[in-house]
Structure formats: structure tokens, C-alpha cells
Amino acid sequence: MKPLISFLLVFAFVSCQSISQTKGQERSGSANEPPEFIEGLYINTKTIRDKKRWSLLFQVMKDAGMNTAVVDMQPHPPTPEQVAEAKALGIYMVARVVNFEGGLIEKSPNTSLMASIQKSIRKACELGFPEIQLDYIRYADGGTNFSMSYEKRYESILGIIKDHKEKTKETCPSDTKWSADIFGRVPFIENDVIGQKVEPFSEELNGLYPMLYPSHFYGLTKRVADPYGTIKDGLDLTVKRAKQGTKAIAWVQGFNMMVGPSKLSYTDYIKVQMQGARDSAGHGFIVWNAGNEYLETMNAYEKYKKEPTPNQSNLTNNE
């Protein structure tokens, strides 16, 4: 199905539905303040460059009751007009800034790369994004040729985050929110070679976005087959380990990978992840689909709003 046709179908679908009130639809008075409970989508460069697609998708989000968008800043950021359009719809805008694609393979990044990342952060702040989300802010998951303790790795990555904040403070307002994407396994384990850990990250950041895609818990049958529990447990552990006041928002899986073990339809697979986020101690979810194909996601979201309590017996065979 063509992307535009998919979005038109979604738009028609959500426009004719009654919008029930849920935890995720409580909005703050300003699009510059994060919603109490985040419910949103990832927006890629393709959508940014297609202004009709952008406008349609944001209208669909608004009509469905979503409140947040995580938007790519590289290589083509949105225009000021696009950001203003989204904010006018009441959408909280988060700027996704990639740091080290695939992870850092040297002990320290070179100065030109750091300058490029910080340029994108400044651009996001100039465009009025209230939150900067650092992605790939980590070491590579294997393949590095140096020795470094866990603690030194944490210190190094935190030093990079601090440098970003210091070097952009003249452009980014003092109330800018800073957050980071972390591997989904990080909340579940004590130490990790990639240099990410909940506790030190939460000391420096306002929010953490664990990538809790069930399909990516390779070899862990329970996690792969239990999308509801994987999201809920991951957010609960993030909140438990983080500094008080740190937001924990799940990246949930909006793509059809390893759905079979859950015994759920693709739509219900997405829906129960949303329910897991809502039933957790966390603060919301963002759906990731690399191609921004969100027809199934919007169908799942509509079902999620109508089902305040998940049917535990249908979630998984691996309780």
C-alpha cells in the first residue's frame, strides 16, 4: 500500500472515531512542556522532506489523541514552518540527534564529529524544540580494539553529554530538556560495555528512552514472546533505578519482526506494548517504524484507548 494512501486511510479511520479520554491525553498548557504521559511516533527524514506527508501525519496524530513526535534532525531538519505547524496542533516536539552511528569505536570521538553533532543540537534549539534526545550515545556493542573498564566507559559517555550541553548553552535555553536513547537490555543488567547505565545517565539527563523492542531480546524466549511484560518490566526497572524525577519513556516496536512467538496479531502486538507502558511506573511510549508506515500502529492505538485493562490470558503463552 502506498504511504500516502495508508495515511489517508488512517486519517479517515481516526476522524470517525470518538476520542475517549486516557492517561496519555492529559496535555500541558504549552507544546513546550512535556505531556504527563507521552504517546507518539517517530518522524523520519523522508516524512520531513515531504511536506504534505508531514502535515497529514501530524493531523492524524492530533485527531487520534497522540501528543508527541520524535523528529530526525540529520541530515535534513524540519523547517521552522513545519515545527510551528506541529506545535500549533499541540504536539510536543523532541529532536532526535544521532551521535555515533553504530556506536563509538574509539575511546574518544574526534573534534570534527563532536562539532557536527553540536551543530545539529543548536539547530534544534533554534527551531524551538524543547527537548534534545541523544541517540547512539554509546560505545559500539563489540568490535572495539581498546581496553576500558565499565566505570571509565560511563564516565566517558557522560563527559560527551556534558560537553554537548556546555558547548550549546548559548543557543539552547536553560530549560531545554535533555534525554537519551538507551539499549533495551540496559535496565535489566548491572553493567554494559556500551557505556550506558541507568543510574549515572539519570544524574545528567531529564529523560531516558529504553529501546524495549521485544524482538531484540535475542535468545530470551520470555521477553520475545511477552511484549506487554517486556515493556512494563523495562519501564518499571528504569524508574526504580533512575534518579527521582527522571522520565522513562519506552520505544515500542511498530514493525513486524518476531511477532509470531507472542501468538498475537501484528496490531494486537503493538497494542499490548502500549498497554504495558500505560500500566507501568513509566511516563509513556514512542512507536518506532523506520519507514514511518503507521497504519497498523494507528489501528492498535485506537484499540488501546478502548481497552483500559489488557486481557492477561491473551497476552502470551509464557506467563
PDB file of C-alpha atoms in Angstrom:
ATOM      1  CA  MET A   1       0.000   0.000   0.000  1.00  0.00           C
ATOM      2  CA  LYS A   2       1.359   3.428  -0.942  1.00  0.00           C
ATOM      3  CA  PRO A   3       2.375   5.532   2.080  1.00  0.00           C
ATOM      4  CA  LEU A   4       0.084   8.461   1.264  1.00  0.00           C
ATOM      5  CA  ILE A   5      -2.889   6.160   0.712  1.00  0.00           C
ATOM      6  CA  SER A   6      -2.098   4.473   4.034  1.00  0.00           C
ATOM      7  CA  PHE A   7      -2.129   7.815   5.840  1.00  0.00           C
ATOM      8  CA  LEU A   8      -5.368   8.857   4.129  1.00  0.00           C
ATOM      9  CA  LEU A   9      -6.985   5.635   5.305  1.00  0.00           C
ATOM     10  CA  VAL A  10      -5.689   6.234   8.811  1.00  0.00           C
ATOM     11  CA  PHE A  11      -6.999   9.802   8.723  1.00  0.00           C
ATOM     12  CA  ALA A  12     -10.460   8.647   7.657  1.00  0.00           C
ATOM     13  CA  PHE A  13     -10.405   5.932  10.296  1.00  0.00           C
ATOM     14  CA  VAL A  14      -9.477   8.074  13.261  1.00  0.00           C
ATOM     15  CA  SER A  15     -11.631  11.034  12.245  1.00  0.00           C
ATOM     16  CA  CYS A  16     -14.805   8.996  12.528  1.00  0.00           C
ATOM     17  CA  GLN A  17     -13.941   7.555  15.923  1.00  0.00           C
ATOM     18  CA  SER A  18     -14.951   9.102  19.244  1.00  0.00           C
ATOM     19  CA  ILE A  19     -11.890  10.191  21.192  1.00  0.00           C
ATOM     20  CA  SER A  20     -12.056   8.739  24.692  1.00  0.00           C
ATOM     21  CA  GLN A  21     -10.035  10.291  27.492  1.00  0.00           C
ATOM     22  CA  THR A  22      -6.995   8.298  28.611  1.00  0.00           C
ATOM     23  CA  LYS A  23      -3.983   8.813  30.805  1.00  0.00           C
ATOM     24  CA  GLY A  24      -1.978   9.723  27.721  1.00  0.00           C
ATOM     25  CA  GLN A  25      -4.259  12.512  26.591  1.00  0.00           C
ATOM     26  CA  GLU A  26      -3.674  14.804  29.562  1.00  0.00           C
ATOM     27  CA  ARG A  27      -1.863  17.730  27.948  1.00  0.00           C
ATOM     28  CA  SER A  28       0.029  20.561  29.485  1.00  0.00           C
ATOM     29  CA  GLY A  29      -0.879  24.115  28.657  1.00  0.00           C
ATOM     30  CA  SER A  30       2.043  24.550  26.274  1.00  0.00           C
ATOM     31  CA  ALA A  31       3.541  22.449  23.477  1.00  0.00           C
ATOM     32  CA  ASN A  32       6.918  23.292  25.038  1.00  0.00           C
ATOM     33  CA  GLU A  33       6.074  21.312  28.171  1.00  0.00           C
ATOM     34  CA  PRO A  34       6.159  17.503  28.065  1.00  0.00           C
ATOM     35  CA  PRO A  35       2.800  15.765  28.466  1.00  0.00           C
ATOM     36  CA  GLU A  36       2.238  13.950  31.719  1.00  0.00           C
ATOM     37  CA  PHE A  37       2.156  10.701  29.721  1.00  0.00           C
ATOM     38  CA  ILE A  38       3.770  10.647  26.290  1.00  0.00           C
ATOM     39  CA  GLU A  39       2.101   8.872  23.379  1.00  0.00           C
ATOM     40  CA  GLY A  40       3.652   9.445  19.988  1.00  0.00           C
ATOM     41  CA  LEU A  41       5.527   8.499  16.856  1.00  0.00           C
ATOM     42  CA  TYR A  42       8.985   8.688  15.342  1.00  0.00           C
ATOM     43  CA  ILE A  43       9.236  11.011  12.304  1.00  0.00           C
ATOM     44  CA  ASN A  44      11.955  10.276   9.750  1.00  0.00           C
ATOM     45  CA  THR A  45      13.759  12.385   7.152  1.00  0.00           C
ATOM     46  CA  LYS A  46      11.535  11.128   4.320  1.00  0.00           C
ATOM     47  CA  THR A  47       8.456  12.482   6.087  1.00  0.00           C
ATOM     48  CA  ILE A  48      10.252  15.745   6.878  1.00  0.00           C
ATOM     49  CA  ARG A  49      11.104  16.323   3.215  1.00  0.00           C
ATOM     50  CA  ASP A  50       7.544  15.567   2.043  1.00  0.00           C
ATOM     51  CA  LYS A  51       5.578  18.475   3.495  1.00  0.00           C
ATOM     52  CA  LYS A  52       2.184  17.069   2.509  1.00  0.00           C
ATOM     53  CA  ARG A  53       3.035  13.781   4.203  1.00  0.00           C
ATOM     54  CA  TRP A  54       4.234  15.710   7.267  1.00  0.00           C
ATOM     55  CA  SER A  55       1.030  17.731   7.527  1.00  0.00           C
ATOM     56  CA  LEU A  56      -1.183  14.707   7.062  1.00  0.00           C
ATOM     57  CA  LEU A  57       0.641  12.564   9.596  1.00  0.00           C
ATOM     58  CA  PHE A  58       0.590  15.259  12.270  1.00  0.00           C
ATOM     59  CA  GLN A  59      -3.118  15.857  11.672  1.00  0.00           C
ATOM     60  CA  VAL A  60      -3.737  12.117  12.027  1.00  0.00           C
ATOM     61  CA  MET A  61      -1.785  12.100  15.286  1.00  0.00           C
ATOM     62  CA  LYS A  62      -3.741  15.032  16.677  1.00  0.00           C
ATOM     63  CA  ASP A  63      -7.117  13.589  15.705  1.00  0.00           C
ATOM     64  CA  ALA A  64      -6.232  10.223  17.230  1.00  0.00           C
ATOM     65  CA  GLY A  65      -5.167  11.827  20.518  1.00  0.00           C
ATOM     66  CA  MET A  66      -1.393  11.420  20.335  1.00  0.00           C
ATOM     67  CA  ASN A  67       0.697  14.194  21.856  1.00  0.00           C
ATOM     68  CA  THR A  68       4.389  13.763  20.972  1.00  0.00           C
ATOM     69  CA  ALA A  69       6.729  13.372  17.988  1.00  0.00           C
ATOM     70  CA  VAL A  70      10.414  12.410  17.976  1.00  0.00           C
ATOM     71  CA  VAL A  71      11.841  14.039  14.853  1.00  0.00           C
ATOM     72  CA  ASP A  72      15.092  13.403  12.981  1.00  0.00           C
ATOM     73  CA  MET A  73      17.481  16.342  12.867  1.00  0.00           C
ATOM     74  CA  GLN A  74      20.012  14.807  10.486  1.00  0.00           C
ATOM     75  CA  PRO A  75      20.663  15.116   7.644  1.00  0.00           C
ATOM     76  CA  HIS A  76      17.670  17.348   6.837  1.00  0.00           C
ATOM     77  CA  PRO A  77      15.965  19.055   9.786  1.00  0.00           C
ATOM     78  CA  PRO A  78      12.374  20.278   9.511  1.00  0.00           C
ATOM     79  CA  THR A  79      11.695  23.864   8.554  1.00  0.00           C
ATOM     80  CA  PRO A  80      10.581  26.480  11.083  1.00  0.00           C
ATOM     81  CA  GLU A  81       7.143  26.363   9.436  1.00  0.00           C
ATOM     82  CA  GLN A  82       6.874  22.606   9.948  1.00  0.00           C
ATOM     83  CA  VAL A  83       7.815  22.873  13.613  1.00  0.00           C
ATOM     84  CA  ALA A  84       5.330  25.706  14.131  1.00  0.00           C
ATOM     85  CA  GLU A  85       2.607  23.685  12.401  1.00  0.00           C
ATOM     86  CA  ALA A  86       3.167  20.701  14.704  1.00  0.00           C
ATOM     87  CA  LYS A  87       3.262  22.863  17.821  1.00  0.00           C
ATOM     88  CA  ALA A  88       0.043  24.593  16.779  1.00  0.00           C
ATOM     89  CA  LEU A  89      -1.595  21.165  16.863  1.00  0.00           C
ATOM     90  CA  GLY A  90      -0.440  20.732  20.455  1.00  0.00           C
ATOM     91  CA  ILE A  91       2.292  18.210  19.655  1.00  0.00           C
ATOM     92  CA  TYR A  92       5.321  18.101  21.966  1.00  0.00           C
ATOM     93  CA  MET A  93       8.411  18.078  19.754  1.00  0.00           C
ATOM     94  CA  VAL A  94      11.545  16.076  20.560  1.00  0.00           C
ATOM     95  CA  ALA A  95      14.661  16.476  18.394  1.00  0.00           C
ATOM     96  CA  ARG A  96      16.472  13.195  17.712  1.00  0.00           C
ATOM     97  CA  VAL A  97      20.198  13.845  17.289  1.00  0.00           C
ATOM     98  CA  VAL A  98      22.319  10.866  16.264  1.00  0.00           C
ATOM     99  CA  ASN A  99      25.777  10.880  17.842  1.00  0.00           C
ATOM    100  CA  PHE A 100      27.791   7.819  16.809  1.00  0.00           C
ATOM    101  CA  GLU A 101      26.023   5.711  14.205  1.00  0.00           C
ATOM    102  CA  GLY A 102      26.532   2.103  15.275  1.00  0.00           C
ATOM    103  CA  GLY A 103      28.357   3.215  18.419  1.00  0.00           C
ATOM    104  CA  LEU A 104      31.702   4.831  19.168  1.00  0.00           C
ATOM    105  CA  ILE A 105      34.633   2.575  18.192  1.00  0.00           C
ATOM    106  CA  GLU A 106      37.438   4.714  19.646  1.00  0.00           C
ATOM    107  CA  LYS A 107      37.960   5.797  23.222  1.00  0.00           C
ATOM    108  CA  SER A 108      37.021   9.387  22.364  1.00  0.00           C
ATOM    109  CA  PRO A 109      35.267  10.984  19.377  1.00  0.00           C
ATOM    110  CA  ASN A 110      37.203  13.365  17.140  1.00  0.00           C
ATOM    111  CA  THR A 111      36.593  17.080  17.432  1.00  0.00           C
ATOM    112  CA  SER A 112      35.044  17.482  13.982  1.00  0.00           C
ATOM    113  CA  LEU A 113      32.404  14.859  14.716  1.00  0.00           C
ATOM    114  CA  MET A 114      31.597  16.485  18.049  1.00  0.00           C
ATOM    115  CA  ALA A 115      31.290  19.870  16.341  1.00  0.00           C
ATOM    116  CA  SER A 116      28.881  18.393  13.771  1.00  0.00           C
ATOM    117  CA  ILE A 117      26.683  16.846  16.474  1.00  0.00           C
ATOM    118  CA  GLN A 118      26.609  20.092  18.418  1.00  0.00           C
ATOM    119  CA  LYS A 119      25.693  22.000  15.279  1.00  0.00           C
ATOM    120  CA  SER A 120      22.591  19.794  14.953  1.00  0.00           C
ATOM    121  CA  ILE A 121      21.739  20.375  18.614  1.00  0.00           C
ATOM    122  CA  ARG A 122      21.987  24.149  18.144  1.00  0.00           C
ATOM    123  CA  LYS A 123      19.775  23.912  15.060  1.00  0.00           C
ATOM    124  CA  ALA A 124      17.140  22.020  17.048  1.00  0.00           C
ATOM    125  CA  CYS A 125      17.165  24.672  19.752  1.00  0.00           C
ATOM    126  CA  GLU A 126      16.945  27.465  17.169  1.00  0.00           C
ATOM    127  CA  LEU A 127      13.900  25.720  15.693  1.00  0.00           C
ATOM    128  CA  GLY A 128      12.246  25.716  19.101  1.00  0.00           C
ATOM    129  CA  PHE A 129      12.492  22.055  20.069  1.00  0.00           C
ATOM    130  CA  PRO A 130      12.064  21.916  23.862  1.00  0.00           C
ATOM    131  CA  GLU A 131      13.816  18.547  24.153  1.00  0.00           C
ATOM    132  CA  ILE A 132      17.063  17.171  22.727  1.00  0.00           C
ATOM    133  CA  GLN A 133      17.173  13.383  22.505  1.00  0.00           C
ATOM    134  CA  LEU A 134      20.667  11.936  22.035  1.00  0.00           C
ATOM    135  CA  ASP A 135      20.671   8.691  20.060  1.00  0.00           C
ATOM    136  CA  TYR A 136      23.616   6.287  19.621  1.00  0.00           C
ATOM    137  CA  ILE A 137      25.242   7.964  22.606  1.00  0.00           C
ATOM    138  CA  ARG A 138      27.304   4.885  23.418  1.00  0.00           C
ATOM    139  CA  TYR A 139      30.228   2.678  22.507  1.00  0.00           C
ATOM    140  CA  ALA A 140      29.863   0.022  19.843  1.00  0.00           C
ATOM    141  CA  ASP A 141      28.402  -3.278  21.035  1.00  0.00           C
ATOM    142  CA  GLY A 142      31.566  -5.243  20.295  1.00  0.00           C
ATOM    143  CA  GLY A 143      34.220  -4.583  17.665  1.00  0.00           C
ATOM    144  CA  THR A 144      36.250  -2.082  19.682  1.00  0.00           C
ATOM    145  CA  ASN A 145      40.014  -2.574  19.920  1.00  0.00           C
ATOM    146  CA  PHE A 146      40.739  -0.905  23.256  1.00  0.00           C
ATOM    147  CA  SER A 147      40.531  -1.841  26.912  1.00  0.00           C
ATOM    148  CA  MET A 148      38.428   0.290  29.224  1.00  0.00           C
ATOM    149  CA  SER A 149      36.633  -0.505  32.483  1.00  0.00           C
ATOM    150  CA  TYR A 150      32.872  -0.174  32.836  1.00  0.00           C
ATOM    151  CA  GLU A 151      33.259   2.866  35.066  1.00  0.00           C
ATOM    152  CA  LYS A 152      35.601   4.597  32.626  1.00  0.00           C
ATOM    153  CA  ARG A 153      33.137   3.935  29.829  1.00  0.00           C
ATOM    154  CA  TYR A 154      30.311   5.502  31.810  1.00  0.00           C
ATOM    155  CA  GLU A 155      32.489   8.489  32.668  1.00  0.00           C
ATOM    156  CA  SER A 156      33.489   8.939  29.033  1.00  0.00           C
ATOM    157  CA  ILE A 157      29.929   8.896  27.662  1.00  0.00           C
ATOM    158  CA  LEU A 158      28.733  11.214  30.430  1.00  0.00           C
ATOM    159  CA  GLY A 159      31.612  13.534  29.584  1.00  0.00           C
ATOM    160  CA  ILE A 160      30.369  13.689  25.995  1.00  0.00           C
ATOM    161  CA  ILE A 161      26.855  14.554  27.170  1.00  0.00           C
ATOM    162  CA  LYS A 162      28.218  17.275  29.445  1.00  0.00           C
ATOM    163  CA  ASP A 163      30.307  18.668  26.585  1.00  0.00           C
ATOM    164  CA  HIS A 164      27.229  18.841  24.347  1.00  0.00           C
ATOM    165  CA  LYS A 165      25.345  20.787  26.997  1.00  0.00           C
ATOM    166  CA  GLU A 166      28.248  23.139  27.699  1.00  0.00           C
ATOM    167  CA  LYS A 167      29.055  23.859  24.037  1.00  0.00           C
ATOM    168  CA  THR A 168      25.424  24.609  23.120  1.00  0.00           C
ATOM    169  CA  LYS A 169      24.305  26.558  26.202  1.00  0.00           C
ATOM    170  CA  GLU A 170      24.463  29.920  24.409  1.00  0.00           C
ATOM    171  CA  THR A 171      21.875  28.666  21.888  1.00  0.00           C
ATOM    172  CA  CYS A 172      19.771  26.229  23.891  1.00  0.00           C
ATOM    173  CA  PRO A 173      17.553  27.769  26.607  1.00  0.00           C
ATOM    174  CA  SER A 174      18.311  26.880  30.191  1.00  0.00           C
ATOM    175  CA  ASP A 175      15.019  24.971  30.439  1.00  0.00           C
ATOM    176  CA  THR A 176      15.852  22.693  27.497  1.00  0.00           C
ATOM    177  CA  LYS A 177      15.133  19.059  28.360  1.00  0.00           C
ATOM    178  CA  TRP A 178      17.936  16.571  27.668  1.00  0.00           C
ATOM    179  CA  SER A 179      17.285  12.868  27.136  1.00  0.00           C
ATOM    180  CA  ALA A 180      18.913   9.806  25.600  1.00  0.00           C
ATOM    181  CA  ASP A 181      18.011   6.545  23.932  1.00  0.00           C
ATOM    182  CA  ILE A 182      19.418   3.509  25.740  1.00  0.00           C
ATOM    183  CA  PHE A 183      19.587  -0.153  24.783  1.00  0.00           C
ATOM    184  CA  GLY A 184      16.561  -2.127  25.920  1.00  0.00           C
ATOM    185  CA  ARG A 185      18.740  -4.520  27.900  1.00  0.00           C
ATOM    186  CA  VAL A 186      20.318  -1.727  29.976  1.00  0.00           C
ATOM    187  CA  PRO A 187      17.529  -1.500  32.620  1.00  0.00           C
ATOM    188  CA  PHE A 188      17.752  -5.276  33.136  1.00  0.00           C
ATOM    189  CA  ILE A 189      21.507  -5.642  33.733  1.00  0.00           C
ATOM    190  CA  GLU A 190      24.077  -4.188  36.102  1.00  0.00           C
ATOM    191  CA  ASN A 191      26.849  -3.174  33.688  1.00  0.00           C
ATOM    192  CA  ASP A 192      27.220  -2.872  29.934  1.00  0.00           C
ATOM    193  CA  VAL A 193      30.226  -2.482  27.627  1.00  0.00           C
ATOM    194  CA  ILE A 194      28.408   0.156  25.569  1.00  0.00           C
ATOM    195  CA  GLY A 195      28.869   2.700  28.362  1.00  0.00           C
ATOM    196  CA  GLN A 196      25.193   3.164  29.196  1.00  0.00           C
ATOM    197  CA  LYS A 197      23.820   2.715  32.712  1.00  0.00           C
ATOM    198  CA  VAL A 198      20.549   3.972  34.139  1.00  0.00           C
ATOM    199  CA  GLU A 199      21.924   5.470  37.363  1.00  0.00           C
ATOM    200  CA  PRO A 200      24.662   7.790  36.016  1.00  0.00           C
ATOM    201  CA  PHE A 201      22.633   8.698  32.939  1.00  0.00           C
ATOM    202  CA  SER A 202      19.729   9.805  35.118  1.00  0.00           C
ATOM    203  CA  GLU A 203      22.037  12.151  37.027  1.00  0.00           C
ATOM    204  CA  GLU A 204      22.765  14.093  33.843  1.00  0.00           C
ATOM    205  CA  LEU A 205      19.545  13.712  31.825  1.00  0.00           C
ATOM    206  CA  ASN A 206      15.880  14.593  32.259  1.00  0.00           C
ATOM    207  CA  GLY A 207      14.632  11.510  30.474  1.00  0.00           C
ATOM    208  CA  LEU A 208      15.618   8.033  29.300  1.00  0.00           C
ATOM    209  CA  TYR A 209      14.098   6.213  26.334  1.00  0.00           C
ATOM    210  CA  PRO A 210      14.883   2.469  26.606  1.00  0.00           C
ATOM    211  CA  MET A 211      14.514   0.707  23.250  1.00  0.00           C
ATOM    212  CA  LEU A 212      12.409  -2.151  24.563  1.00  0.00           C
ATOM    213  CA  TYR A 213      11.569  -3.838  21.252  1.00  0.00           C
ATOM    214  CA  PRO A 214      10.666  -7.416  22.258  1.00  0.00           C
ATOM    215  CA  SER A 215      12.124  -8.793  19.027  1.00  0.00           C
ATOM    216  CA  HIS A 216      15.575  -7.563  20.044  1.00  0.00           C
ATOM    217  CA  PHE A 217      15.855  -9.604  23.248  1.00  0.00           C
ATOM    218  CA  TYR A 218      17.695 -12.276  21.320  1.00  0.00           C
ATOM    219  CA  GLY A 219      17.635 -15.710  22.945  1.00  0.00           C
ATOM    220  CA  LEU A 220      15.348 -14.624  25.789  1.00  0.00           C
ATOM    221  CA  THR A 221      12.182 -16.545  24.944  1.00  0.00           C
ATOM    222  CA  LYS A 222      10.110 -14.952  27.696  1.00  0.00           C
ATOM    223  CA  ARG A 223      10.920 -11.403  26.562  1.00  0.00           C
ATOM    224  CA  VAL A 224      10.403 -12.107  22.856  1.00  0.00           C
ATOM    225  CA  ALA A 225       7.028 -13.776  23.475  1.00  0.00           C
ATOM    226  CA  ASP A 226       5.722 -11.267  26.052  1.00  0.00           C
ATOM    227  CA  PRO A 227       5.507  -7.783  24.501  1.00  0.00           C
ATOM    228  CA  TYR A 228       3.282  -6.464  27.301  1.00  0.00           C
ATOM    229  CA  GLY A 229       5.549  -7.655  30.114  1.00  0.00           C
ATOM    230  CA  THR A 230       8.755  -6.646  28.361  1.00  0.00           C
ATOM    231  CA  ILE A 231       7.643  -3.023  28.042  1.00  0.00           C
ATOM    232  CA  LYS A 232       6.160  -2.861  31.537  1.00  0.00           C
ATOM    233  CA  ASP A 233       9.125  -4.501  33.247  1.00  0.00           C
ATOM    234  CA  GLY A 234      11.634  -2.397  31.317  1.00  0.00           C
ATOM    235  CA  LEU A 235       9.980   0.871  32.300  1.00  0.00           C
ATOM    236  CA  ASP A 236       9.425  -0.217  35.902  1.00  0.00           C
ATOM    237  CA  LEU A 237      13.121  -1.074  36.262  1.00  0.00           C
ATOM    238  CA  THR A 238      14.200   2.176  34.609  1.00  0.00           C
ATOM    239  CA  VAL A 239      12.116   4.220  37.042  1.00  0.00           C
ATOM    240  CA  LYS A 240      13.291   2.139  40.017  1.00  0.00           C
ATOM    241  CA  ARG A 241      16.967   2.627  39.152  1.00  0.00           C
ATOM    242  CA  ALA A 242      16.861   6.235  37.943  1.00  0.00           C
ATOM    243  CA  LYS A 243      17.183   9.407  39.947  1.00  0.00           C
ATOM    244  CA  GLN A 244      13.799  10.559  41.224  1.00  0.00           C
ATOM    245  CA  GLY A 245      12.072  12.769  38.688  1.00  0.00           C
ATOM    246  CA  THR A 246      13.736  11.227  35.636  1.00  0.00           C
ATOM    247  CA  LYS A 247      11.214  10.432  32.910  1.00  0.00           C
ATOM    248  CA  ALA A 248      11.173   6.916  31.439  1.00  0.00           C
ATOM    249  CA  ILE A 249       9.576   6.575  28.006  1.00  0.00           C
ATOM    250  CA  ALA A 250       9.586   3.309  26.070  1.00  0.00           C
ATOM    251  CA  TRP A 251      10.444   2.919  22.435  1.00  0.00           C
ATOM    252  CA  VAL A 252       7.908   0.293  21.366  1.00  0.00           C
ATOM    253  CA  GLN A 253       8.076  -1.939  18.339  1.00  0.00           C
ATOM    254  CA  GLY A 254       5.944  -0.771  15.426  1.00  0.00           C
ATOM    255  CA  PHE A 255       7.487  -3.167  12.917  1.00  0.00           C
ATOM    256  CA  ASN A 256       6.665  -6.763  12.097  1.00  0.00           C
ATOM    257  CA  MET A 257       9.658  -8.721  13.396  1.00  0.00           C
ATOM    258  CA  MET A 258       9.473 -11.848  15.577  1.00  0.00           C
ATOM    259  CA  VAL A 259       5.795 -11.217  16.300  1.00  0.00           C
ATOM    260  CA  GLY A 260       4.913 -14.927  15.959  1.00  0.00           C
ATOM    261  CA  PRO A 261       6.091 -16.152  19.396  1.00  0.00           C
ATOM    262  CA  SER A 262       3.600 -13.814  21.088  1.00  0.00           C
ATOM    263  CA  LYS A 263       0.638 -15.595  19.409  1.00  0.00           C
ATOM    264  CA  LEU A 264      -0.821 -12.141  18.735  1.00  0.00           C
ATOM    265  CA  SER A 265      -1.800 -10.352  15.558  1.00  0.00           C
ATOM    266  CA  TYR A 266       0.554  -7.574  14.451  1.00  0.00           C
ATOM    267  CA  THR A 267      -1.992  -4.949  15.534  1.00  0.00           C
ATOM    268  CA  ASP A 268      -2.503  -6.507  18.966  1.00  0.00           C
ATOM    269  CA  TYR A 269       1.256  -6.919  19.362  1.00  0.00           C
ATOM    270  CA  ILE A 270       1.646  -3.152  19.100  1.00  0.00           C
ATOM    271  CA  LYS A 271      -1.424  -2.527  21.264  1.00  0.00           C
ATOM    272  CA  VAL A 272      -0.252  -4.609  24.229  1.00  0.00           C
ATOM    273  CA  GLN A 273       3.115  -2.830  24.214  1.00  0.00           C
ATOM    274  CA  MET A 274       1.230   0.455  24.594  1.00  0.00           C
ATOM    275  CA  GLN A 275      -0.766  -1.106  27.431  1.00  0.00           C
ATOM    276  CA  GLY A 276       2.430  -2.282  29.088  1.00  0.00           C
ATOM    277  CA  ALA A 277       3.741   1.286  29.068  1.00  0.00           C
ATOM    278  CA  ARG A 278       0.476   2.630  30.479  1.00  0.00           C
ATOM    279  CA  ASP A 279       0.361   0.027  33.258  1.00  0.00           C
ATOM    280  CA  SER A 280       3.980   0.681  34.269  1.00  0.00           C
ATOM    281  CA  ALA A 281       5.545   3.301  36.516  1.00  0.00           C
ATOM    282  CA  GLY A 282       6.898   4.973  33.386  1.00  0.00           C
ATOM    283  CA  HIS A 283       5.896   8.084  31.507  1.00  0.00           C
ATOM    284  CA  GLY A 284       4.828   6.972  28.055  1.00  0.00           C
ATOM    285  CA  PHE A 285       5.860   5.459  24.756  1.00  0.00           C
ATOM    286  CA  ILE A 286       7.029   6.345  21.254  1.00  0.00           C
ATOM    287  CA  VAL A 287       6.379   3.933  18.391  1.00  0.00           C
ATOM    288  CA  TRP A 288       9.342   3.218  16.121  1.00  0.00           C
ATOM    289  CA  ASN A 289       8.799   2.320  12.485  1.00  0.00           C
ATOM    290  CA  ALA A 290      11.826   3.152  10.341  1.00  0.00           C
ATOM    291  CA  GLY A 291       9.722   3.749   7.224  1.00  0.00           C
ATOM    292  CA  ASN A 292       7.007   5.716   9.058  1.00  0.00           C
ATOM    293  CA  GLU A 293       4.353   3.212   7.946  1.00  0.00           C
ATOM    294  CA  TYR A 294       1.857   3.677  10.757  1.00  0.00           C
ATOM    295  CA  LEU A 295      -1.466   2.246   9.578  1.00  0.00           C
ATOM    296  CA  GLU A 296      -1.242  -0.780  11.901  1.00  0.00           C
ATOM    297  CA  THR A 297       0.056   1.446  14.695  1.00  0.00           C
ATOM    298  CA  MET A 298      -2.936   3.762  14.476  1.00  0.00           C
ATOM    299  CA  ASN A 299      -5.300   0.783  14.439  1.00  0.00           C
ATOM    300  CA  ALA A 300      -3.506  -0.524  17.532  1.00  0.00           C
ATOM    301  CA  TYR A 301      -3.677   2.872  19.217  1.00  0.00           C
ATOM    302  CA  GLU A 302      -7.437   3.087  18.716  1.00  0.00           C
ATOM    303  CA  LYS A 303      -7.875  -0.361  20.279  1.00  0.00           C
ATOM    304  CA  TYR A 304      -5.536   0.567  23.125  1.00  0.00           C
ATOM    305  CA  LYS A 305      -7.649   3.579  24.039  1.00  0.00           C
ATOM    306  CA  LYS A 306     -10.779   1.440  24.188  1.00  0.00           C
ATOM    307  CA  GLU A 307      -9.274  -1.291  26.367  1.00  0.00           C
ATOM    308  CA  PRO A 308      -8.167   0.155  29.736  1.00  0.00           C
ATOM    309  CA  THR A 309      -7.245  -3.281  31.112  1.00  0.00           C
ATOM    310  CA  PRO A 310      -5.378  -5.838  28.993  1.00  0.00           C
ATOM    311  CA  ASN A 311      -6.754  -9.343  28.801  1.00  0.00           C
ATOM    312  CA  GLN A 312      -3.954 -11.160  30.597  1.00  0.00           C
ATOM    313  CA  SER A 313      -4.986 -14.577  29.284  1.00  0.00           C
ATOM    314  CA  ASN A 314      -4.446 -13.452  25.699  1.00  0.00           C
ATOM    315  CA  LEU A 315      -1.108 -11.715  26.144  1.00  0.00           C
ATOM    316  CA  THR A 316       1.244 -14.668  25.961  1.00  0.00           C
ATOM    317  CA  ASN A 317       1.557 -18.369  26.499  1.00  0.00           C
ATOM    318  CA  ASN A 318       4.695 -17.838  28.550  1.00  0.00           C
ATOM    319  CA  GLU A 319       3.336 -16.310  31.761  1.00  0.00           C
TER     320      GLU A 319
END
